[in-house]
Short mmCIF file of C-alpha atoms in Angstrom, two decimals:
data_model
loop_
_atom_site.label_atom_id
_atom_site.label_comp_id
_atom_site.label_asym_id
_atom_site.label_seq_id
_atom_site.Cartn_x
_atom_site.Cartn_y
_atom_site.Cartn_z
CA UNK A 1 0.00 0.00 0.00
CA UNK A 2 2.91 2.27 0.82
CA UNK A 3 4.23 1.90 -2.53
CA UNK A 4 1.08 2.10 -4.65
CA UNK A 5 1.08 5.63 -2.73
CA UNK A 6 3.96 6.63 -3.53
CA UNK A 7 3.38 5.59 -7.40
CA UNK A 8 0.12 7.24 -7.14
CA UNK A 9 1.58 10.65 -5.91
CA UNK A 10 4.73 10.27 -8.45
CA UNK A 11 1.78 10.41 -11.17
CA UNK A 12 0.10 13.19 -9.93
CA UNK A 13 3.08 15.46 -10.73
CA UNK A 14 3.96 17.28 -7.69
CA UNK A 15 5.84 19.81 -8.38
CA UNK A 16 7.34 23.47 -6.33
CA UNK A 17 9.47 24.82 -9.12
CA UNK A 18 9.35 25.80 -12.69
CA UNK A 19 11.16 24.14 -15.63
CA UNK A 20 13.69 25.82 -17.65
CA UNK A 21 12.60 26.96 -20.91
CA UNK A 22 15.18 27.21 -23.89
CA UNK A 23 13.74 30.77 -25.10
CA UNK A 24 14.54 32.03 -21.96
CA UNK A 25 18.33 32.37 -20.63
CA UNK A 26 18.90 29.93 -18.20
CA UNK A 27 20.64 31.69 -15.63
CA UNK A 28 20.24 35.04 -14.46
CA UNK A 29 20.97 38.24 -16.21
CA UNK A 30 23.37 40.47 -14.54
CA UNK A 31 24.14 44.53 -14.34
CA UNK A 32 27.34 45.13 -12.54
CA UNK A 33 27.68 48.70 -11.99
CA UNK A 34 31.31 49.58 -10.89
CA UNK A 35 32.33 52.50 -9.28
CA UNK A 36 34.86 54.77 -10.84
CA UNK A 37 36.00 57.39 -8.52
CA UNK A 38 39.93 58.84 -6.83
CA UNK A 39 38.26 56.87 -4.08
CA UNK A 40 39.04 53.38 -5.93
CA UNK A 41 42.57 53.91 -7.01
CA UNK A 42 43.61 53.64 -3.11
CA UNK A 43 46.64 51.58 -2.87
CA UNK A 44 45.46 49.38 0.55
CA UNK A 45 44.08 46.97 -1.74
CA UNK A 46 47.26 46.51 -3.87
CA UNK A 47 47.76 47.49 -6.63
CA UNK A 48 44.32 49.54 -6.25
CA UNK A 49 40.99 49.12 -5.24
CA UNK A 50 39.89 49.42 -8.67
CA UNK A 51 42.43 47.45 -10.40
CA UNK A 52 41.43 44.29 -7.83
CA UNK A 53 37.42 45.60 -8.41
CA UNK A 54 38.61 44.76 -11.65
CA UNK A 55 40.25 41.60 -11.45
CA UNK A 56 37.09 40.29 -9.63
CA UNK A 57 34.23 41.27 -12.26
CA UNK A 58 36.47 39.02 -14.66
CA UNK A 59 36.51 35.91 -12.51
CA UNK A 60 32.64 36.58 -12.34
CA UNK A 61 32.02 36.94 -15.86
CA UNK A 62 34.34 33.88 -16.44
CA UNK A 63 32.32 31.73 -13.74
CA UNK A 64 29.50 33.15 -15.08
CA UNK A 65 30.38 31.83 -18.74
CA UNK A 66 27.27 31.28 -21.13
CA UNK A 67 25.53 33.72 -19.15
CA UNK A 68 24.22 37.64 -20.10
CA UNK A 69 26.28 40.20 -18.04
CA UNK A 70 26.12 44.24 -18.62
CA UNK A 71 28.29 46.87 -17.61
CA UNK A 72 28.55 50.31 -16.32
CA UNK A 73 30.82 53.00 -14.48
CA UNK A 74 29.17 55.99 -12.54
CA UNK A 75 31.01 58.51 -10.36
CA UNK A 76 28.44 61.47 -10.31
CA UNK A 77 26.89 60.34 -13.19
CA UNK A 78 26.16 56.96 -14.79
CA UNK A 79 26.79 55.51 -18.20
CA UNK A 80 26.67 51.93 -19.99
CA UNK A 81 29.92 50.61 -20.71
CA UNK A 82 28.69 47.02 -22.32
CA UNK A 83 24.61 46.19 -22.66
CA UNK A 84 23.60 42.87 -21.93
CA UNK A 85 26.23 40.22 -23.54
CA UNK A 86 27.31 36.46 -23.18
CA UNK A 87 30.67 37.15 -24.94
CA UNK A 88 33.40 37.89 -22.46
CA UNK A 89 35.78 38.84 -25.13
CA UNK A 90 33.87 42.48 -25.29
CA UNK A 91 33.54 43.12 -21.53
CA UNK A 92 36.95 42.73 -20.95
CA UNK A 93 38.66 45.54 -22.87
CA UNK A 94 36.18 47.58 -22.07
CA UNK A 95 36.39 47.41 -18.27
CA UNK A 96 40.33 47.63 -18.76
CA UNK A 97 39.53 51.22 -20.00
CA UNK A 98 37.77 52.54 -17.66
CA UNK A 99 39.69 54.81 -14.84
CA UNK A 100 38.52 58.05 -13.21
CA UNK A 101 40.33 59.93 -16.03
CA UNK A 102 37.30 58.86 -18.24
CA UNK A 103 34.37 59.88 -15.94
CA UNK A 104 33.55 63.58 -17.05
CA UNK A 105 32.26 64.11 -13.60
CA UNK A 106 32.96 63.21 -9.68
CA UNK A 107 30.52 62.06 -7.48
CA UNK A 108 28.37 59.48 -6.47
CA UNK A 109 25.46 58.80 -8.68
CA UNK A 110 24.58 54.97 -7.04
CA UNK A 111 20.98 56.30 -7.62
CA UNK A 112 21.25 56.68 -11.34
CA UNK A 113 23.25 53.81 -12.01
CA UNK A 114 20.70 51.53 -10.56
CA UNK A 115 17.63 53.17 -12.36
CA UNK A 116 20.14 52.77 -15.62
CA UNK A 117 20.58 49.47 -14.78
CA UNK A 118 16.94 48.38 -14.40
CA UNK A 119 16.26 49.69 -18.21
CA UNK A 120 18.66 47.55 -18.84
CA UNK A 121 17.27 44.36 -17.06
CA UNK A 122 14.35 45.84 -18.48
CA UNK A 123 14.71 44.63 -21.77
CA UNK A 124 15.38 41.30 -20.64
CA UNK A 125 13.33 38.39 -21.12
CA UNK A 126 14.34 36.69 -17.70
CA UNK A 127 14.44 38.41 -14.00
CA UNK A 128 17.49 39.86 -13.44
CA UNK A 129 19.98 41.27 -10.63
CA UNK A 130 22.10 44.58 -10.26
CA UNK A 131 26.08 44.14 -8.83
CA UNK A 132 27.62 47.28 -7.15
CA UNK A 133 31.27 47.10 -6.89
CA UNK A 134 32.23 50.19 -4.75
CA UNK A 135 34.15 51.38 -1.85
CA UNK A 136 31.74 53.71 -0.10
CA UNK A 137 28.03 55.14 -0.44
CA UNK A 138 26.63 58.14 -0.04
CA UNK A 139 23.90 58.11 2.62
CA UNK A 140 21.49 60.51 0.20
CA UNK A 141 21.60 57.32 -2.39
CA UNK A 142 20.33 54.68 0.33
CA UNK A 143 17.05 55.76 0.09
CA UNK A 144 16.35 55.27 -3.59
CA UNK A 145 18.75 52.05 -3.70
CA UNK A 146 15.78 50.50 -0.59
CA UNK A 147 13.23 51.13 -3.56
CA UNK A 148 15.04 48.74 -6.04
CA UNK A 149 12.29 46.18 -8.25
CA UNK A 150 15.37 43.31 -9.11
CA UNK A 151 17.48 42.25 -6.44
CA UNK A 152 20.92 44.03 -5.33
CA UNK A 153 23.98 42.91 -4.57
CA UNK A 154 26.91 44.65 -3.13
CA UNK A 155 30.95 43.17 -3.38
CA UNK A 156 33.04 45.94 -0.89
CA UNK A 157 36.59 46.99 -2.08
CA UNK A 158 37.73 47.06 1.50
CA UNK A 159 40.82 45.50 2.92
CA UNK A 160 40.24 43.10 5.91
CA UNK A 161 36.68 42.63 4.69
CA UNK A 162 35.48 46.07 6.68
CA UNK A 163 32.16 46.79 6.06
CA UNK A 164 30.34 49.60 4.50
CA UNK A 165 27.58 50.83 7.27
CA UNK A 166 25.58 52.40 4.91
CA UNK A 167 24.76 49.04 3.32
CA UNK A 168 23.06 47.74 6.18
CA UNK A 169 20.16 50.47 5.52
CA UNK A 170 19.73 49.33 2.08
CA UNK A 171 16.48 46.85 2.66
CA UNK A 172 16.83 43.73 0.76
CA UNK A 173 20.47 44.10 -0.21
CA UNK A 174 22.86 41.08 0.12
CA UNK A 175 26.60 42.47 0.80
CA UNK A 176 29.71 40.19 0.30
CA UNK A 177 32.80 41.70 1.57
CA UNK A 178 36.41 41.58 -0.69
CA UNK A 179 38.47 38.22 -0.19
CA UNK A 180 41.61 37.66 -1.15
CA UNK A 181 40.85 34.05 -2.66
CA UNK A 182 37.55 33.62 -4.90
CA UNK A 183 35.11 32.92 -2.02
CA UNK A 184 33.55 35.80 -2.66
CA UNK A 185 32.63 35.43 -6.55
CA UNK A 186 31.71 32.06 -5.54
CA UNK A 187 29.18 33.30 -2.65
CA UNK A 188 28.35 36.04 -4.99
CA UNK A 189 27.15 33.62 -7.66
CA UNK A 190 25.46 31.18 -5.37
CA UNK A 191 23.50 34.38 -3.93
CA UNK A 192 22.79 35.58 -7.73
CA UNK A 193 21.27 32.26 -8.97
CA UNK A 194 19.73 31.36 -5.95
CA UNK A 195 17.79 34.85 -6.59
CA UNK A 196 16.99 34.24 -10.33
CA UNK A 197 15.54 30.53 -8.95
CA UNK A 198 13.55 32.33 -6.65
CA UNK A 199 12.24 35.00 -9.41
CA UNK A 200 11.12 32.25 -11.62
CA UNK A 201 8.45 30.81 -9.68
CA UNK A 202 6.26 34.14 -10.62
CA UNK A 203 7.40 33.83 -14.01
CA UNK A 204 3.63 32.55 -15.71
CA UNK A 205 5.40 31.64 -18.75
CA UNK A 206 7.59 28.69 -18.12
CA UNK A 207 6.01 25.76 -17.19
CA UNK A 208 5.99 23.79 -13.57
CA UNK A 209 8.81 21.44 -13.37
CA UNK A 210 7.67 17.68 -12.32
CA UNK A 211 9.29 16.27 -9.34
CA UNK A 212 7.09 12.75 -9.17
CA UNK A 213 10.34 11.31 -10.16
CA UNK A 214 11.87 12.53 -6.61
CA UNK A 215 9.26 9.64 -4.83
CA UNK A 216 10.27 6.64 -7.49
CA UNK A 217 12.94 6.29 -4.98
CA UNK A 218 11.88 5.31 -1.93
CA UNK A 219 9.44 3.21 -3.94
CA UNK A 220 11.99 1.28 -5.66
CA UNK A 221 13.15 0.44 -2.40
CA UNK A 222 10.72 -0.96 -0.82
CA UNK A 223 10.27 -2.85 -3.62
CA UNK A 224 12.95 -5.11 -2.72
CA UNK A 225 10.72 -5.90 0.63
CA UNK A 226 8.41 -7.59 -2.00
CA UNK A 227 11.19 -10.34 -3.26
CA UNK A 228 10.59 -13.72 -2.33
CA UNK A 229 13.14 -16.27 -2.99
CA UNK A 230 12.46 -18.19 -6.24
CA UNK A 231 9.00 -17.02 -8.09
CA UNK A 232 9.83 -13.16 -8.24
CA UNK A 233 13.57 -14.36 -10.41
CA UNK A 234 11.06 -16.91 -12.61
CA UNK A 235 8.71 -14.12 -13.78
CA UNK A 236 11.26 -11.56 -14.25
CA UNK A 237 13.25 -14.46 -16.66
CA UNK A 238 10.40 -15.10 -18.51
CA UNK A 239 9.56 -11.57 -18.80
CA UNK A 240 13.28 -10.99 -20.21
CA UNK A 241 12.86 -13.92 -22.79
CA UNK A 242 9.59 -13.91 -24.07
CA UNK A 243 8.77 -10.15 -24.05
CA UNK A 244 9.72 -8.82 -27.36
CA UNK A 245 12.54 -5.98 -27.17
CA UNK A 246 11.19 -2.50 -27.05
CA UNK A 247 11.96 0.55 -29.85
CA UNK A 248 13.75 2.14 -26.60
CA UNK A 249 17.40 2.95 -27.35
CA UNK A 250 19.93 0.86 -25.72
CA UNK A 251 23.27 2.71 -25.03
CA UNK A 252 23.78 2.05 -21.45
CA UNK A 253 21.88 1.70 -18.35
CA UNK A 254 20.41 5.21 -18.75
CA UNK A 255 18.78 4.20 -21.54
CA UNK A 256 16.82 2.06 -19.06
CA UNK A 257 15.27 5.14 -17.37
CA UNK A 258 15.61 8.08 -18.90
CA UNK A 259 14.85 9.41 -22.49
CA UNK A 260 17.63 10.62 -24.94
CA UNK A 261 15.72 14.15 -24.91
CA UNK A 262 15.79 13.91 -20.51
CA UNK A 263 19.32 13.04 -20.98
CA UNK A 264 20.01 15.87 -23.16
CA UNK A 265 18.16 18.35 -20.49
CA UNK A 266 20.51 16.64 -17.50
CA UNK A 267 23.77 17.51 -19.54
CA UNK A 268 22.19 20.92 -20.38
CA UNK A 269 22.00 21.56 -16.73
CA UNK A 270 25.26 20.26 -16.59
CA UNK A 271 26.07 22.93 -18.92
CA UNK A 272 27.56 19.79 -21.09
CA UNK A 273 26.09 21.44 -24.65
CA UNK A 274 28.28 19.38 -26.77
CA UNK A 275 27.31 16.25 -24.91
CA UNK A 276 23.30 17.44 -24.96
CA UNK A 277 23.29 18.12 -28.64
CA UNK A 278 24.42 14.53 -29.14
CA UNK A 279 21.73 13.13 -26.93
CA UNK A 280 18.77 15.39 -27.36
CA UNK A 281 15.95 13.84 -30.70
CA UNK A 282 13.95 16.99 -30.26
CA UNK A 283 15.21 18.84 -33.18
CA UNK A 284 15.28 22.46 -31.71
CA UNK A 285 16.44 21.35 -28.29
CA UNK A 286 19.53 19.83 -30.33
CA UNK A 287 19.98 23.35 -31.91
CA UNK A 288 19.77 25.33 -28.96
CA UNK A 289 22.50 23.26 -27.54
CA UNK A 290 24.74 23.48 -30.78
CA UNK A 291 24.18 26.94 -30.34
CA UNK A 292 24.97 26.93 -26.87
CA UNK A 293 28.13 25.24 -27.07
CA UNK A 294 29.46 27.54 -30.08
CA UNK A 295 29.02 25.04 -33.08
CA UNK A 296 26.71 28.17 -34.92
CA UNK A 297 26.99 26.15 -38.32
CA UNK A 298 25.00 23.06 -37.48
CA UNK A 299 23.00 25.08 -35.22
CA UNK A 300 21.82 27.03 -38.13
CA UNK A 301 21.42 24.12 -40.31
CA UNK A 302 18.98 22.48 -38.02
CA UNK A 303 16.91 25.54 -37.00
CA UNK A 304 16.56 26.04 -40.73
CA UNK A 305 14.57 22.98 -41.11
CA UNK A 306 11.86 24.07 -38.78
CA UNK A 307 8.85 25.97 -39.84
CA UNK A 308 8.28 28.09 -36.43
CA UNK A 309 9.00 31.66 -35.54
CA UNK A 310 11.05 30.84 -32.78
CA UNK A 311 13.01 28.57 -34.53
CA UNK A 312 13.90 31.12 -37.44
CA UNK A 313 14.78 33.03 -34.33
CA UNK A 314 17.40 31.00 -33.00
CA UNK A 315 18.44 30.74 -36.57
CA UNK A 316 19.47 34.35 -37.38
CA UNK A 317 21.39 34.22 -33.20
CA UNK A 318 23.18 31.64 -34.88
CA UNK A 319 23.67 33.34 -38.29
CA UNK A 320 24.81 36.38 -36.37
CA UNK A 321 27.05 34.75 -34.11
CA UNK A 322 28.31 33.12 -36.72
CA UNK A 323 29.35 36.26 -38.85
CA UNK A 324 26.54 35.47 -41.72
CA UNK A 325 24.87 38.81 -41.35
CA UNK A 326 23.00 38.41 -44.40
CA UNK A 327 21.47 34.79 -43.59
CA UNK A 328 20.87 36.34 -39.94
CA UNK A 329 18.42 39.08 -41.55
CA UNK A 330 16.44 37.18 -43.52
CA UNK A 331 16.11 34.71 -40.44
CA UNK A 332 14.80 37.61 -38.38
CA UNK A 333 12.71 38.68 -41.49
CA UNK A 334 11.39 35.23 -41.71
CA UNK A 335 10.42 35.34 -38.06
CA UNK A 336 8.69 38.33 -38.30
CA UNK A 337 6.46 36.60 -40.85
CA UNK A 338 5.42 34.20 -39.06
CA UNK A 339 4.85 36.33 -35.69
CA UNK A 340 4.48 40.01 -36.87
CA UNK A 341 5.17 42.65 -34.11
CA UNK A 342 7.66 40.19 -32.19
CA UNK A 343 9.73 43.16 -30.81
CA UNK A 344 12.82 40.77 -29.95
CA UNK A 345 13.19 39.74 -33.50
CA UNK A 346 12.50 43.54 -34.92
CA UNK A 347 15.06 44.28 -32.34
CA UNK A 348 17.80 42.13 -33.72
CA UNK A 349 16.95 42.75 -37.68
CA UNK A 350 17.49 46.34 -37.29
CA UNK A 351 21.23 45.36 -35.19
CA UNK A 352 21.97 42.84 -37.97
CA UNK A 353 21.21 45.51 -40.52
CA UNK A 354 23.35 47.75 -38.72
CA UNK A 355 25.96 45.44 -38.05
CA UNK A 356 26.14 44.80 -42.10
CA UNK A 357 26.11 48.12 -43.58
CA UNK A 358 29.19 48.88 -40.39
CA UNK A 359 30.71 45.79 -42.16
CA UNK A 360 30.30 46.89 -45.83
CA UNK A 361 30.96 50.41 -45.37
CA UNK A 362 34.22 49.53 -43.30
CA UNK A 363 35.30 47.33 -46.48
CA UNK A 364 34.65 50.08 -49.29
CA UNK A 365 36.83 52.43 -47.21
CA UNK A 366 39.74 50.29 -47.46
CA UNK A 367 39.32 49.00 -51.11
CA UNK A 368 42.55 50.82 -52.08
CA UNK A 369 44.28 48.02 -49.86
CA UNK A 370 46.74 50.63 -48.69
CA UNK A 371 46.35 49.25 -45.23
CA UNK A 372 47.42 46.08 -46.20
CA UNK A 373 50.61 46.49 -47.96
CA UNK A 374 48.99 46.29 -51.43
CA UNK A 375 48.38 50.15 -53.20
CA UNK A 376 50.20 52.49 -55.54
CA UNK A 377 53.70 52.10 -55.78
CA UNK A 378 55.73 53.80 -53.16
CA UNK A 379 57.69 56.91 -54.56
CA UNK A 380 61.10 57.40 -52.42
CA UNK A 381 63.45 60.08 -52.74
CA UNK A 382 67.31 58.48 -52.08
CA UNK A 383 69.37 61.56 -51.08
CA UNK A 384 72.39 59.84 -50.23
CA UNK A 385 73.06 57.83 -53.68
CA UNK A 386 71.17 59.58 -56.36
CA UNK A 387 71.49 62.93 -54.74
CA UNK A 388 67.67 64.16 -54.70
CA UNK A 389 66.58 61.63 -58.28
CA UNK A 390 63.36 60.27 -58.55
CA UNK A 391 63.42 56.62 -58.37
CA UNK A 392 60.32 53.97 -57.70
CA UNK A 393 59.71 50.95 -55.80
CA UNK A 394 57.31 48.45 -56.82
CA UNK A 395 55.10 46.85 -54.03
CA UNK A 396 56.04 43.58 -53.59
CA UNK A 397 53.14 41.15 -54.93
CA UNK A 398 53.37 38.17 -52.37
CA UNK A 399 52.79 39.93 -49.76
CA UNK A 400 49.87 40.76 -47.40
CA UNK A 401 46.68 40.20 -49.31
CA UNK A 402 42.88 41.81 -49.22
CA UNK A 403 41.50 41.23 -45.48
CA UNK A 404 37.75 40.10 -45.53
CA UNK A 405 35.54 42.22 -43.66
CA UNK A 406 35.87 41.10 -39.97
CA UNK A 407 39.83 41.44 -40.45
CA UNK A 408 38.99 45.06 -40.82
CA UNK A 409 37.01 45.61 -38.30
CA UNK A 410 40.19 43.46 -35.89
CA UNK A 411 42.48 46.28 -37.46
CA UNK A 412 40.47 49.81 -36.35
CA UNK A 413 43.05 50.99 -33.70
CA UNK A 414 41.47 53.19 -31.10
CA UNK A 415 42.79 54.04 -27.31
CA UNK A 416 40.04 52.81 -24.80
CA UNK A 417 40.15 55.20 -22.53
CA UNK A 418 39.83 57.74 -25.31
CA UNK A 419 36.67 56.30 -26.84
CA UNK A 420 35.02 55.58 -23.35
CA UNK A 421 35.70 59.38 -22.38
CA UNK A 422 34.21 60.83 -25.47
CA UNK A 423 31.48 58.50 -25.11
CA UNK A 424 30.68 59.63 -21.80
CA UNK A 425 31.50 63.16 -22.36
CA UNK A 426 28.88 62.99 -25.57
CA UNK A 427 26.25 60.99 -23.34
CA UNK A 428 26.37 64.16 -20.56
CA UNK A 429 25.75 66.37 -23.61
CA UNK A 430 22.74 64.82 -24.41
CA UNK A 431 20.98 64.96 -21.37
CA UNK A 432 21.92 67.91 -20.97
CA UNK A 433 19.85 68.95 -24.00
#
């Protein structure tokens, strides 16, 4: 009787959390708002506060790997440094330009950085979090930062993990003080996703998660309870030799329990996307895991052969990602037709379209080749044998050829610090208008 109740609950579906759902990232978002002040380049944390604030919103973004992170500095006033990315490789330089040399002005704007941050979270699909990484706070910014609607988080640049007393008047903040070792980005990301677990059980749009599953254990064992020696093993042999072989597929004892598309959601968890796309039959689970772990070509390929808007969506990400701009827009176009007024997908044709006509105009500017060794033939004056002649040099042929269009994009040379202060300078100009 015990076990038939425990069956009969298992079937029932209980469940207390919801299921992950591919069109929605599956960990949390994250604004980290860093603090760029004289305040931060204090030498107690060696070689600065801000170099070390530095060195510890990399380890996060590389623990946080496959996940959406956005940046931005404030002193007395805010600006975005990086919107909402997975890629790494574009956060990185970005935060290595930032110093208080770039801020155009001094101050301590926590305020406005969070209400910049929650537009950005705002355009997010999944519930997000905001990260300040500071040194102090001004009591006049407590107030608004106790009004925050995403959860905060606070990492202290402080030596010997002092605290920040202001802090502890921001309701519903979670600080974690500096450590020397990575404790902190590990608490830090514990606290985060516990947070974005939390968030998603008010999320109406993913469904509930079944945990019946959780009570097939303590049924299986008292199962054994029901062995008796001898007719239980006769059964189960004739069972095994008469009962025709099922259509199940037999690659190990997993295969005895679980479905290749549940073992391609367990390595998914696992965040083993190679290992899921090789498991998973559900054609656009197998894509989003291709396109998960980087392989954008037979991502593309297999979202191509599906007739729904989301899966022309996941097509163009994985045109895009792939550097086939042109493929990505009709993708998004093609989405579009089938779900007119998806914002998302308008949103990433017009970027895509952007990102092309950058790309094309880029290449027509360099057709002379002049950057790459290849252009008219250099005219050089030698003073010291032919006293002031004219002679020519023809450019040598096997050299450097034509780079495609990414190669010049790699090649634009521009000081970080320079372009960040402009930007910011430009931004304050704006608002001012």
């Amino acid at each position: 009787m015990i076990i038939a109740t425990l069956i009969t609950l298992a079937a029932a579906g209980p469940t207390w959390s919801r299921a992950p759902n591919p069109l929605i990232a599956d960990t949390a978002p994250l604004v980290i708002a860093l603090k760029v002040t004289e305040s931060m380049e204090t030498t107690d944390l060696a070689p600065s506060r801000l170099d070390r604030a530095k060195f510890k919103i990399a380890d996060l973004i590389t623990e946080r790997a496959g996940a959406r992170t956005a940046l931005i500095a404030y002193a007395g006033t805010p600006h975005r440094v990086a919107p909402l990315t997975e890629d790494a490789n574009i956060l990185r330089p970005l935060l290595e330009g930032l110093t208080p040399a770039v801020m155009p002005k001094q101050g301590d704007a926590a305020a406005d950085a969070l209400t910049l941050a929650q537009s950005i979270l705002g355009e997010s699909e999944s519930p997000g979090a905001v990260l300040f990484v500071l040194d102090d706070l001004d009591p006049s910014q407590v107030p608004a930062l106790s009004n925050s609607t995403h959860d905060l988080f606070f990492l202290t640049m402080l030596p010997d993990g002092d605290r920040i007393a202001q802090l502890g008047n921001v309701q519903g903040a979670s600080t974690v003080a500096f450590t020397d070792d990575d404790r902190d980005i590990s608490r830090l990301q514990r606290q985060i996703q516990s947070a974005y677990t939390a968030a998603l059980d008010d999320d109406d749009r993913l469904d509930w998660q079944d945990k019946g599953w959780m009570l097939a254990w303590p049924a299986a064992l008292l199962s054994l309870l029901w062995f008796r020696k001898g007719w239980v093993i006769r059964w189960a042999l004739l069972a095994l030799f008469v009962l025709p072989p099922s259509g199940a597929r037999a690659e190990g004892w997993r295969d005895w329990f679980l479905t290749p598309d549940q073992q391609g959601q367990i390595a998914m968890n696992q965040k083993r996307f190679g290992d899921a796309a090789e498991l998973f039959d559900d054609p656009y689970h197998k894509g989003y895991a291709y396109l998960k772990d980087g392989q954008y070509e037979q991502a593309s390929e297999i979202f191509a052969g599906l007739n729904t808007a989301e899966a022309a969506f996941a097509e163009g990400m994985a045109r895009i990602r792939n550097r086939e701009y042109r493929p990505a827009i009709a993708a998004f176009e093609t989405a579009l037709e089938r779900r007119p007024d998806w914002p998302e997908a308008q949103h990433n044709l017009e970027v895509s379209k952007a990102i092309l006509d950058y790309v094309e105009t880029t290449r027509e500017q360099s057709d002379t080749g002049e950057e790459a060794g290849i252009g008219a033939d250099d005219t050089v004056f030698d003073n010291d044998e032919a006293r002031g002649s004219e002679t020519t040099v023809q450019a040598p042929q096997d050299g450097p050829q034509t780079l495609n269009a990414e190669q010049w994009i790699s090649t634009i040379d521009t000081d970080m610090q320079d372009f960040l202060r402009n930007r910011f300078l430009l931004e304050n100009q704006e608002r001012a208008e």
